[in-house]
Amino acid sequence: MKSSGSDGISHSTSTSVFVTGATGFVGAAVVRALVAAGHRVAALVRSPERARLLPAGVHPVIGDMLRPETYRDAAAAADAVVHTAQVRVQGRVTKRKLARLAAANDVMTAELARVCGDNGSRLVYTSGCFGYGDRGTDLITEDTPLDPSPLGAAHARQVARLRDMRANEGLDVVILHLGFVYGAGGTFKNVFYDQARRGRLRCIGAGANYWSLVHVDDAAAAYVAAVERAPAGAEYNVVDDEPITLRAFVDELTTALGKGRAGNVPRALAALAAGPPAVASLTSSYRVGNSRLRTQLGWRPRHPRVSDGLPAVVAEMRRPAARQENVKAA
Ligand SMILES: NC(=O)c1ccc[n+]([C@@H]2O[C@H](COP(=O)([O-])OP(=O)(O)OC[C@H]3O[C@@H](n4cnc5c(N)ncnc54)[C@H](OP(=O)(O)O)[C@@H]3O)[C@@H](O)[C@H]2O)c1
């Protein structure tokens, strides 16, 4: 239930929240954090089997991003909607796969925004820092114009639409621009951890480009803050305190794993395996600041630097039981 404080920011006791992508890397952490904060959660899942992955007490809604009739009512019944669903892209990233991903996100975001607009309820939208594009060593804030790298293009288009709906229709939207999220699962596991464990990780190019990362639990805490106390229309970069170069990130990971230093691979060669859109994005430089999230919402990352969070993540992923859970959730 929402109430408005003297600061004009809505504060919550227990809010009903509908989460999409609840079995994903980010969404599952968001669901856990919302439940821990005392909120009532309904979650979109693709099948009864996937529903078994939800924490106790979370109400499953079986549906599909591409079929709005499967989640319209659940979104309408909630005080707030958190959108983290995304079509899974396997293997080499191609323009065609990205177009499929973008099309599904277009359908779902349009529907969720329409429902939230009709209801006067909050939509928390997940974007990513690839939306800012390659900014060299400049510090990126939420006021930096969007000029996306290929992997950020779909989100950047939605952000533009949602800003427009905020300005013209008063949509209560909060946009989170996530840095690269690390934790026991997700893209971090597939692209970095698994390769490093097998001794196959390579740094693409020289690795002098900046990355801005965030631990998955710190990201989840930002969603809770966004649901509970962000002003309508606000946008936040969700990144830890210390952007590091891609080379430094790769080195942190191999060190945490007790492996030798990973070699470099030329961009063109990496593009053959990973796809040009992925390589163009992974080699872009995004050095992102989090001061708005800190000052406006009082968010503090429990893992201010990658070096604070990575060793425990690696230890967790090495446990055999954790590996099984990750397989189930992937
Ligand atoms: N991970 C990062 O580093 C990062 C960084 C910046 C931004 N983001 C953004 O954060 C969001 C979540 O990313 P993620 O890494 O958590 O992705 P993810 O692990 O791949 O999770 C995707 C979620 O969407 C669900 N989904 C896939 N296709 C669906 C469909 N047709 N209908 C309904 N649900 C469907 C998946 O369900 P199943 O579990 O059943 O497959 C899963 O719950 C994305 O918008 C992503 O761009 C992520």
mmCIF file of C-alpha atoms and ligand atoms in Angstrom:
data_model
loop_
_atom_site.group_PDB
_atom_site.id
_atom_site.type_symbol
_atom_site.label_atom_id
_atom_site.label_comp_id
_atom_site.label_asym_id
_atom_site.label_seq_id
_atom_site.Cartn_x
_atom_site.Cartn_y
_atom_site.Cartn_z
ATOM 1 C CA MET A 1 0.000 0.000 0.000
ATOM 2 C CA LYS A 2 1.410 3.364 -0.975
ATOM 3 C CA SER A 3 1.423 6.549 1.101
ATOM 4 C CA SER A 4 2.922 9.927 0.288
ATOM 5 C CA GLY A 5 5.460 11.395 2.697
ATOM 6 C CA SER A 6 6.271 15.068 3.330
ATOM 7 C CA ASP A 7 9.172 14.727 0.877
ATOM 8 C CA GLY A 8 6.693 13.971 -1.918
ATOM 9 C CA ILE A 9 8.166 10.518 -2.313
ATOM 10 C CA SER A 10 5.900 7.529 -1.928
ATOM 11 C CA HIS A 11 6.795 5.241 0.969
ATOM 12 C CA SER A 12 5.518 1.741 1.431
ATOM 13 C CA THR A 13 4.620 -0.628 4.130
ATOM 14 C CA SER A 14 3.564 -3.736 2.195
ATOM 15 C CA THR A 15 3.085 -3.302 -1.521
ATOM 16 C CA SER A 16 1.727 -5.855 -3.958
ATOM 17 C CA VAL A 17 4.249 -6.238 -6.756
ATOM 18 C CA PHE A 18 4.003 -8.143 -10.042
ATOM 19 C CA VAL A 19 7.453 -9.203 -11.275
ATOM 20 C CA THR A 20 8.202 -10.379 -14.811
ATOM 21 C CA GLY A 21 11.284 -12.487 -15.496
ATOM 22 C CA ALA A 22 11.049 -13.854 -11.967
ATOM 23 C CA THR A 23 13.052 -16.992 -12.766
ATOM 24 C CA GLY A 24 15.843 -15.003 -14.412
ATOM 25 C CA PHE A 25 19.149 -13.968 -12.898
ATOM 26 C CA VAL A 26 18.087 -10.435 -11.980
ATOM 27 C CA GLY A 27 14.368 -11.142 -11.499
ATOM 28 C CA ALA A 28 14.906 -14.000 -9.048
ATOM 29 C CA ALA A 29 17.090 -11.774 -6.876
ATOM 30 C CA VAL A 30 14.478 -9.015 -7.057
ATOM 31 C CA VAL A 31 11.744 -11.430 -5.962
ATOM 32 C CA ARG A 32 13.858 -12.612 -3.015
ATOM 33 C CA ALA A 33 14.561 -9.029 -1.960
ATOM 34 C CA LEU A 34 10.938 -7.917 -2.268
ATOM 35 C CA VAL A 35 9.763 -10.883 -0.209
ATOM 36 C CA ALA A 36 12.455 -10.220 2.400
ATOM 37 C CA ALA A 37 11.292 -6.595 2.575
ATOM 38 C CA GLY A 38 7.758 -7.775 3.376
ATOM 39 C CA HIS A 39 6.051 -7.149 0.048
ATOM 40 C CA ARG A 40 3.459 -9.403 -1.558
ATOM 41 C CA VAL A 41 4.756 -10.746 -4.839
ATOM 42 C CA ALA A 42 3.100 -12.279 -7.889
ATOM 43 C CA ALA A 43 5.509 -13.484 -10.546
ATOM 44 C CA LEU A 44 5.253 -14.253 -14.238
ATOM 45 C CA VAL A 45 6.714 -17.654 -15.101
ATOM 46 C CA ARG A 46 6.601 -19.610 -18.318
ATOM 47 C CA SER A 47 5.426 -22.957 -16.992
ATOM 48 C CA PRO A 48 4.311 -24.762 -13.820
ATOM 49 C CA GLU A 49 7.801 -26.338 -13.734
ATOM 50 C CA ARG A 50 9.430 -22.892 -13.672
ATOM 51 C CA ALA A 51 6.947 -21.839 -10.959
ATOM 52 C CA ARG A 52 8.605 -24.370 -8.626
ATOM 53 C CA LEU A 53 11.708 -22.160 -8.615
ATOM 54 C CA LEU A 54 9.809 -19.336 -6.902
ATOM 55 C CA PRO A 55 10.249 -18.749 -3.173
ATOM 56 C CA ALA A 56 7.453 -19.847 -0.865
ATOM 57 C CA GLY A 57 4.567 -17.418 -0.742
ATOM 58 C CA VAL A 58 5.091 -15.957 -4.218
ATOM 59 C CA HIS A 59 2.012 -16.293 -6.394
ATOM 60 C CA PRO A 60 2.859 -17.727 -9.842
ATOM 61 C CA VAL A 61 1.213 -16.379 -12.972
ATOM 62 C CA ILE A 62 1.803 -18.644 -15.965
ATOM 63 C CA GLY A 63 2.275 -16.682 -19.162
ATOM 64 C CA ASP A 64 4.384 -15.424 -22.016
ATOM 65 C CA MET A 65 5.808 -12.014 -22.864
ATOM 66 C CA LEU A 66 4.305 -12.232 -26.343
ATOM 67 C CA ARG A 67 0.793 -12.937 -25.049
ATOM 68 C CA PRO A 68 -0.393 -9.925 -23.026
ATOM 69 C CA GLU A 69 -3.663 -11.626 -22.195
ATOM 70 C CA THR A 70 -1.668 -14.016 -19.970
ATOM 71 C CA TYR A 71 -0.366 -11.279 -17.637
ATOM 72 C CA ARG A 72 -2.653 -8.253 -18.110
ATOM 73 C CA ASP A 73 -4.888 -9.013 -15.134
ATOM 74 C CA ALA A 74 -1.979 -9.818 -12.816
ATOM 75 C CA ALA A 75 -0.290 -6.534 -13.713
ATOM 76 C CA ALA A 76 -3.543 -4.654 -13.179
ATOM 77 C CA ALA A 77 -4.020 -6.202 -9.726
ATOM 78 C CA ALA A 78 -0.653 -4.982 -8.408
ATOM 79 C CA ASP A 79 0.387 -1.672 -6.804
ATOM 80 C CA ALA A 80 3.654 -1.865 -8.741
ATOM 81 C CA VAL A 81 5.037 -3.830 -11.668
ATOM 82 C CA VAL A 82 8.719 -4.717 -12.001
ATOM 83 C CA HIS A 83 9.735 -5.709 -15.515
ATOM 84 C CA THR A 84 12.866 -7.837 -15.857
ATOM 85 C CA ALA A 85 11.735 -10.439 -18.421
ATOM 86 C CA GLN A 86 13.814 -10.847 -21.528
ATOM 87 C CA VAL A 87 13.866 -13.461 -24.273
ATOM 88 C CA ARG A 88 16.864 -15.713 -23.697
ATOM 89 C CA VAL A 89 19.528 -15.479 -26.406
ATOM 90 C CA GLN A 90 21.715 -18.566 -26.747
ATOM 91 C CA GLY A 91 25.064 -18.750 -28.513
ATOM 92 C CA ARG A 92 26.422 -16.259 -31.034
ATOM 93 C CA VAL A 93 24.611 -12.913 -30.882
ATOM 94 C CA THR A 94 23.176 -11.920 -34.253
ATOM 95 C CA LYS A 95 21.079 -8.997 -35.429
ATOM 96 C CA ARG A 96 18.194 -11.394 -35.992
ATOM 97 C CA LYS A 97 18.317 -12.692 -32.398
ATOM 98 C CA LEU A 98 18.473 -9.131 -31.078
ATOM 99 C CA ALA A 99 15.474 -8.171 -33.205
ATOM 100 C CA ARG A 100 13.476 -11.063 -31.711
ATOM 101 C CA LEU A 101 14.491 -9.988 -28.219
ATOM 102 C CA ALA A 102 13.547 -6.367 -28.937
ATOM 103 C CA ALA A 103 10.192 -7.289 -30.459
ATOM 104 C CA ALA A 104 9.178 -9.295 -27.379
ATOM 105 C CA ASN A 105 10.249 -6.458 -25.097
ATOM 106 C CA ASP A 106 8.273 -3.968 -27.201
ATOM 107 C CA VAL A 107 5.102 -6.014 -26.771
ATOM 108 C CA MET A 108 5.507 -6.532 -23.055
ATOM 109 C CA THR A 109 6.664 -3.033 -22.133
ATOM 110 C CA ALA A 110 3.842 -1.437 -24.118
ATOM 111 C CA GLU A 111 1.273 -3.588 -22.351
ATOM 112 C CA LEU A 112 2.705 -3.086 -18.861
ATOM 113 C CA ALA A 113 2.970 0.675 -19.402
ATOM 114 C CA ARG A 114 -0.612 0.816 -20.655
ATOM 115 C CA VAL A 115 -1.921 -1.132 -17.651
ATOM 116 C CA CYS A 116 0.111 0.927 -15.147
ATOM 117 C CA GLY A 117 -0.993 4.149 -16.857
ATOM 118 C CA ASP A 118 -4.653 3.132 -16.643
ATOM 119 C CA ASN A 119 -4.293 2.134 -12.982
ATOM 120 C CA GLY A 120 -2.021 4.889 -11.762
ATOM 121 C CA SER A 121 0.361 2.185 -10.557
ATOM 122 C CA ARG A 122 4.149 2.178 -10.748
ATOM 123 C CA LEU A 123 6.210 0.536 -13.465
ATOM 124 C CA VAL A 124 9.850 -0.183 -12.651
ATOM 125 C CA TYR A 125 11.632 -0.721 -15.947
ATOM 126 C CA THR A 126 14.984 -2.503 -16.294
ATOM 127 C CA SER A 127 17.396 -0.882 -18.714
ATOM 128 C CA GLY A 128 21.149 -1.282 -18.947
ATOM 129 C CA CYS A 129 24.247 0.885 -19.123
ATOM 130 C CA PHE A 130 24.916 -0.260 -22.692
ATOM 131 C CA GLY A 131 22.248 2.334 -23.474
ATOM 132 C CA TYR A 132 24.783 5.113 -22.909
ATOM 133 C CA GLY A 133 27.155 3.763 -25.541
ATOM 134 C CA ASP A 134 30.897 4.153 -25.627
ATOM 135 C CA ARG A 135 31.895 7.152 -23.458
ATOM 136 C CA GLY A 136 35.613 6.594 -23.030
ATOM 137 C CA THR A 137 36.752 7.828 -19.624
ATOM 138 C CA ASP A 138 33.873 10.314 -19.159
ATOM 139 C CA LEU A 139 31.808 9.724 -16.033
ATOM 140 C CA ILE A 140 28.259 8.782 -17.068
ATOM 141 C CA THR A 141 25.326 10.136 -15.072
ATOM 142 C CA GLU A 142 21.603 9.732 -15.620
ATOM 143 C CA ASP A 143 21.714 12.991 -17.603
ATOM 144 C CA THR A 144 24.128 11.551 -20.169
ATOM 145 C CA PRO A 145 22.223 11.203 -23.468
ATOM 146 C CA LEU A 146 21.484 7.697 -24.674
ATOM 147 C CA ASP A 147 23.550 6.604 -27.680
ATOM 148 C CA PRO A 148 23.417 2.837 -27.332
ATOM 149 C CA SER A 149 25.889 0.114 -28.085
ATOM 150 C CA PRO A 150 24.163 -2.671 -30.058
ATOM 151 C CA LEU A 151 23.161 -4.639 -26.943
ATOM 152 C CA GLY A 152 21.602 -1.499 -25.447
ATOM 153 C CA ALA A 153 19.511 -0.453 -28.431
ATOM 154 C CA ALA A 154 16.275 -2.248 -27.497
ATOM 155 C CA HIS A 155 16.251 -0.840 -23.973
ATOM 156 C CA ALA A 156 17.181 2.653 -25.170
ATOM 157 C CA ARG A 157 14.154 2.662 -27.461
ATOM 158 C CA GLN A 158 11.874 1.678 -24.578
ATOM 159 C CA VAL A 159 13.432 4.253 -22.280
ATOM 160 C CA ALA A 160 12.686 6.955 -24.857
ATOM 161 C CA ARG A 161 9.063 5.770 -25.079
ATOM 162 C CA LEU A 162 8.645 5.595 -21.319
ATOM 163 C CA ARG A 163 10.129 9.078 -20.858
ATOM 164 C CA ASP A 164 7.622 10.292 -23.397
ATOM 165 C CA MET A 165 4.748 8.586 -21.551
ATOM 166 C CA ARG A 166 5.965 10.129 -18.308
ATOM 167 C CA ALA A 167 6.075 13.603 -19.848
ATOM 168 C CA ASN A 168 2.801 13.434 -21.779
ATOM 169 C CA GLU A 169 0.599 11.027 -19.834
ATOM 170 C CA GLY A 170 2.020 11.197 -16.315
ATOM 171 C CA LEU A 171 3.031 7.523 -16.261
ATOM 172 C CA ASP A 172 4.491 6.574 -12.870
ATOM 173 C CA VAL A 173 7.653 4.987 -14.184
ATOM 174 C CA VAL A 174 11.044 4.449 -12.553
ATOM 175 C CA ILE A 175 13.880 3.415 -14.835
ATOM 176 C CA LEU A 176 16.914 1.499 -13.589
ATOM 177 C CA HIS A 177 20.027 1.506 -15.773
ATOM 178 C CA LEU A 178 21.881 -1.609 -14.614
ATOM 179 C CA GLY A 179 25.585 -2.070 -14.996
ATOM 180 C CA PHE A 180 26.889 -5.555 -15.742
ATOM 181 C CA VAL A 181 25.413 -7.754 -13.030
ATOM 182 C CA TYR A 182 27.581 -10.379 -11.391
ATOM 183 C CA GLY A 183 26.541 -13.115 -9.004
ATOM 184 C CA ALA A 184 26.019 -16.874 -9.038
ATOM 185 C CA GLY A 185 24.312 -17.199 -12.416
ATOM 186 C CA GLY A 186 23.189 -15.346 -15.505
ATOM 187 C CA THR A 187 25.368 -13.925 -18.248
ATOM 188 C CA PHE A 188 28.196 -13.572 -15.751
ATOM 189 C CA LYS A 189 28.220 -17.331 -15.287
ATOM 190 C CA ASN A 190 27.845 -18.217 -18.968
ATOM 191 C CA VAL A 191 30.190 -15.665 -20.480
ATOM 192 C CA PHE A 192 32.810 -15.207 -17.763
ATOM 193 C CA TYR A 193 32.804 -17.733 -14.934
ATOM 194 C CA ASP A 194 32.374 -20.949 -16.952
ATOM 195 C CA GLN A 195 35.009 -19.880 -19.478
ATOM 196 C CA ALA A 196 37.467 -18.854 -16.772
ATOM 197 C CA ARG A 197 36.963 -22.118 -14.897
ATOM 198 C CA ARG A 198 37.855 -24.044 -18.050
ATOM 199 C CA GLY A 199 40.862 -21.822 -18.706
ATOM 200 C CA ARG A 200 39.190 -20.478 -21.867
ATOM 201 C CA LEU A 201 38.477 -16.903 -20.817
ATOM 202 C CA ARG A 202 40.102 -14.249 -22.994
ATOM 203 C CA CYS A 203 40.065 -10.470 -22.638
ATOM 204 C CA ILE A 204 38.606 -8.989 -25.832
ATOM 205 C CA GLY A 205 40.986 -6.403 -27.252
ATOM 206 C CA ALA A 206 43.337 -4.627 -24.867
ATOM 207 C CA GLY A 207 40.632 -4.380 -22.192
ATOM 208 C CA ALA A 208 41.354 -0.710 -21.491
ATOM 209 C CA ASN A 209 37.626 0.112 -21.741
ATOM 210 C CA TYR A 210 35.723 0.761 -18.512
ATOM 211 C CA TRP A 211 33.023 -1.492 -17.160
ATOM 212 C CA SER A 212 30.600 -0.648 -14.396
ATOM 213 C CA LEU A 213 29.392 -3.651 -12.473
ATOM 214 C CA VAL A 214 26.991 -4.392 -9.667
ATOM 215 C CA HIS A 215 26.493 -7.396 -7.416
ATOM 216 C CA VAL A 216 23.124 -9.018 -8.082
ATOM 217 C CA ASP A 217 21.947 -8.558 -4.474
ATOM 218 C CA ASP A 218 22.868 -4.860 -4.530
ATOM 219 C CA ALA A 219 20.944 -4.510 -7.775
ATOM 220 C CA ALA A 220 17.953 -6.209 -6.163
ATOM 221 C CA ALA A 221 18.099 -3.766 -3.245
ATOM 222 C CA ALA A 222 17.842 -0.910 -5.756
ATOM 223 C CA TYR A 223 14.592 -2.384 -7.115
ATOM 224 C CA VAL A 224 13.130 -2.531 -3.605
ATOM 225 C CA ALA A 225 14.087 1.121 -3.100
ATOM 226 C CA ALA A 226 12.588 1.991 -6.499
ATOM 227 C CA VAL A 227 9.295 0.332 -5.594
ATOM 228 C CA GLU A 228 9.156 1.802 -2.112
ATOM 229 C CA ARG A 229 10.479 5.340 -2.309
ATOM 230 C CA ALA A 230 11.604 6.596 -5.719
ATOM 231 C CA PRO A 231 9.897 9.715 -7.020
ATOM 232 C CA ALA A 232 7.772 9.055 -10.108
ATOM 233 C CA GLY A 233 9.728 9.560 -13.320
ATOM 234 C CA ALA A 234 13.103 9.007 -11.666
ATOM 235 C CA GLU A 235 15.979 7.189 -13.327
ATOM 236 C CA TYR A 236 18.945 5.627 -11.564
ATOM 237 C CA ASN A 237 22.216 4.079 -12.570
ATOM 238 C CA VAL A 238 22.601 0.847 -10.616
ATOM 239 C CA VAL A 239 26.345 0.266 -10.404
ATOM 240 C CA ASP A 240 28.867 -0.212 -7.646
ATOM 241 C CA ASP A 241 31.254 2.511 -6.477
ATOM 242 C CA GLU A 242 34.249 1.730 -8.637
ATOM 243 C CA PRO A 243 34.176 1.224 -12.399
ATOM 244 C CA ILE A 244 37.093 -0.912 -13.523
ATOM 245 C CA THR A 245 38.598 -1.758 -16.859
ATOM 246 C CA LEU A 246 37.584 -4.939 -18.630
ATOM 247 C CA ARG A 247 41.161 -6.147 -18.188
ATOM 248 C CA ALA A 248 40.988 -5.560 -14.432
ATOM 249 C CA PHE A 249 37.652 -7.385 -14.206
ATOM 250 C CA VAL A 250 39.037 -10.405 -16.057
ATOM 251 C CA ASP A 251 42.060 -10.365 -13.758
ATOM 252 C CA GLU A 252 39.855 -10.160 -10.637
ATOM 253 C CA LEU A 253 37.960 -13.213 -11.799
ATOM 254 C CA THR A 254 40.929 -15.384 -12.685
ATOM 255 C CA THR A 255 42.586 -14.414 -9.411
ATOM 256 C CA ALA A 256 39.451 -15.331 -7.428
ATOM 257 C CA LEU A 257 39.457 -18.689 -9.236
ATOM 258 C CA GLY A 258 43.152 -19.237 -8.615
ATOM 259 C CA LYS A 259 43.832 -19.352 -12.361
ATOM 260 C CA GLY A 260 46.647 -17.788 -14.346
ATOM 261 C CA ARG A 261 46.260 -14.518 -16.211
ATOM 262 C CA ALA A 262 43.888 -14.787 -19.199
ATOM 263 C CA GLY A 263 45.310 -13.861 -22.587
ATOM 264 C CA ASN A 264 43.857 -11.344 -25.006
ATOM 265 C CA VAL A 265 41.916 -12.071 -28.192
ATOM 266 C CA PRO A 266 41.634 -9.625 -31.105
ATOM 267 C CA ARG A 267 38.205 -8.076 -31.484
ATOM 268 C CA ALA A 268 37.714 -9.438 -35.006
ATOM 269 C CA LEU A 269 38.412 -12.991 -33.870
ATOM 270 C CA ALA A 270 36.106 -12.632 -30.865
ATOM 271 C CA ALA A 271 33.376 -11.334 -33.187
ATOM 272 C CA LEU A 272 33.494 -14.569 -35.190
ATOM 273 C CA ALA A 273 32.610 -16.542 -32.065
ATOM 274 C CA ALA A 274 30.436 -14.141 -30.055
ATOM 275 C CA GLY A 275 28.934 -12.046 -32.863
ATOM 276 C CA PRO A 276 29.778 -8.450 -33.834
ATOM 277 C CA PRO A 277 26.970 -6.811 -31.785
ATOM 278 C CA ALA A 278 28.209 -8.509 -28.614
ATOM 279 C CA VAL A 279 31.855 -7.616 -29.193
ATOM 280 C CA ALA A 280 31.051 -3.992 -30.057
ATOM 281 C CA SER A 281 29.156 -3.738 -26.767
ATOM 282 C CA LEU A 282 31.594 -5.628 -24.556
ATOM 283 C CA THR A 283 34.470 -3.468 -25.790
ATOM 284 C CA SER A 284 32.579 -0.195 -25.319
ATOM 285 C CA SER A 285 33.642 1.938 -22.380
ATOM 286 C CA TYR A 286 31.067 2.845 -19.759
ATOM 287 C CA ARG A 287 32.304 4.459 -16.578
ATOM 288 C CA VAL A 288 29.096 5.059 -14.660
ATOM 289 C CA GLY A 289 28.366 6.954 -11.449
ATOM 290 C CA ASN A 290 25.784 5.977 -8.808
ATOM 291 C CA SER A 291 25.530 9.180 -6.783
ATOM 292 C CA ARG A 292 21.855 9.817 -7.570
ATOM 293 C CA LEU A 293 20.844 6.392 -6.272
ATOM 294 C CA ARG A 294 22.893 6.976 -3.147
ATOM 295 C CA THR A 295 21.657 10.476 -2.404
ATOM 296 C CA GLN A 296 17.991 10.192 -3.423
ATOM 297 C CA LEU A 297 17.194 6.683 -2.220
ATOM 298 C CA GLY A 298 19.875 6.085 0.402
ATOM 299 C CA TRP A 299 21.068 2.988 -1.465
ATOM 300 C CA ARG A 300 24.467 1.701 -0.401
ATOM 301 C CA PRO A 301 26.064 -1.244 -2.175
ATOM 302 C CA ARG A 302 27.109 -4.007 0.220
ATOM 303 C CA HIS A 303 29.824 -4.747 -2.322
ATOM 304 C CA PRO A 304 31.285 -1.323 -3.230
ATOM 305 C CA ARG A 305 33.969 -2.852 -5.480
ATOM 306 C CA VAL A 306 34.058 -6.010 -7.574
ATOM 307 C CA SER A 307 36.908 -7.219 -5.402
ATOM 308 C CA ASP A 308 34.508 -7.094 -2.406
ATOM 309 C CA GLY A 309 31.899 -9.308 -4.045
ATOM 310 C CA LEU A 310 33.625 -11.638 -6.458
ATOM 311 C CA PRO A 311 35.449 -14.009 -4.072
ATOM 312 C CA ALA A 312 32.221 -14.992 -2.278
ATOM 313 C CA VAL A 313 30.394 -15.369 -5.610
ATOM 314 C CA VAL A 314 33.124 -17.677 -6.889
ATOM 315 C CA ALA A 315 33.079 -19.670 -3.638
ATOM 316 C CA GLU A 316 29.302 -20.027 -3.915
ATOM 317 C CA MET A 317 29.484 -21.204 -7.510
ATOM 318 C CA ARG A 318 32.122 -23.782 -6.671
ATOM 319 C CA ARG A 319 29.792 -25.540 -4.249
ATOM 320 C CA PRO A 320 28.316 -28.583 -6.089
ATOM 321 C CA ALA A 321 24.802 -27.867 -4.783
ATOM 322 C CA ALA A 322 24.995 -24.289 -6.067
ATOM 323 C CA ARG A 323 26.044 -25.557 -9.478
ATOM 324 C CA GLN A 324 22.902 -27.684 -9.606
ATOM 325 C CA GLU A 325 20.703 -24.713 -8.659
ATOM 326 C CA ASN A 326 22.341 -22.616 -11.345
ATOM 327 C CA VAL A 327 21.659 -25.256 -13.952
ATOM 328 C CA LYS A 328 18.008 -25.350 -12.934
ATOM 329 C CA ALA A 329 17.701 -21.563 -13.055
ATOM 330 C CA ALA A 330 19.561 -21.074 -16.336
HETATM 331 N N1 LIG B 1 22.449 -9.567 -16.431
HETATM 332 C C1 LIG B 1 23.008 -8.377 -16.650
HETATM 333 O O1 LIG B 1 24.213 -8.200 -16.486
HETATM 334 C C2 LIG B 1 22.158 -7.204 -17.094
HETATM 335 C C3 LIG B 1 22.766 -5.943 -17.219
HETATM 336 C C4 LIG B 1 21.995 -4.857 -17.614
HETATM 337 C C5 LIG B 1 20.630 -5.040 -17.884
HETATM 338 N N2 LIG B 1 20.093 -6.271 -17.770
HETATM 339 C C6 LIG B 1 18.678 -6.435 -18.083
HETATM 340 O O2 LIG B 1 18.021 -7.056 -16.994
HETATM 341 C C7 LIG B 1 16.928 -7.831 -17.493
HETATM 342 C C8 LIG B 1 17.026 -9.235 -16.922
HETATM 343 O O3 LIG B 1 18.245 -9.809 -17.350
HETATM 344 P P1 LIG B 1 18.694 -11.234 -16.813
HETATM 345 O O4 LIG B 1 20.165 -11.287 -16.946
HETATM 346 O O5 LIG B 1 18.071 -11.497 -15.489
HETATM 347 O O6 LIG B 1 18.020 -12.211 -17.904
HETATM 348 P P2 LIG B 1 17.731 -13.766 -17.793
HETATM 349 O O7 LIG B 1 18.502 -14.374 -16.679
HETATM 350 O O8 LIG B 1 17.922 -14.309 -19.163
HETATM 351 O O9 LIG B 1 16.187 -13.866 -17.396
HETATM 352 C C9 LIG B 1 15.188 -13.658 -18.329
HETATM 353 C C10 LIG B 1 13.842 -13.925 -17.692
HETATM 354 O O10 LIG B 1 12.837 -13.667 -18.677
HETATM 355 C C11 LIG B 1 12.035 -14.842 -18.789
HETATM 356 N N3 LIG B 1 11.528 -15.018 -20.148
HETATM 357 C C12 LIG B 1 12.242 -15.335 -21.256
HETATM 358 N N4 LIG B 1 11.409 -15.432 -22.304
HETATM 359 C C13 LIG B 1 10.169 -15.197 -21.842
HETATM 360 C C14 LIG B 1 8.890 -15.177 -22.441
HETATM 361 N N5 LIG B 1 8.723 -15.424 -23.750
HETATM 362 N N6 LIG B 1 7.818 -14.891 -21.678
HETATM 363 C C15 LIG B 1 7.971 -14.657 -20.345
HETATM 364 N N7 LIG B 1 9.149 -14.651 -19.719
HETATM 365 C C16 LIG B 1 10.241 -14.932 -20.454
HETATM 366 C C17 LIG B 1 12.935 -15.998 -18.393
HETATM 367 O O11 LIG B 1 12.141 -17.116 -18.065
HETATM 368 P P3 LIG B 1 12.813 -18.599 -17.989
HETATM 369 O O12 LIG B 1 13.596 -18.623 -16.712
HETATM 370 O O13 LIG B 1 11.657 -19.524 -17.995
HETATM 371 O O14 LIG B 1 13.696 -18.729 -19.209
HETATM 372 C C18 LIG B 1 13.666 -15.361 -17.214
HETATM 373 O O15 LIG B 1 12.823 -15.383 -16.080
HETATM 374 C C19 LIG B 1 17.010 -7.751 -19.011
HETATM 375 O O16 LIG B 1 16.150 -6.748 -19.468
HETATM 376 C C20 LIG B 1 18.446 -7.360 -19.266
HETATM 377 O O17 LIG B 1 18.644 -6.677 -20.478
HETATM 378 C C21 LIG B 1 20.801 -7.354 -17.362
#
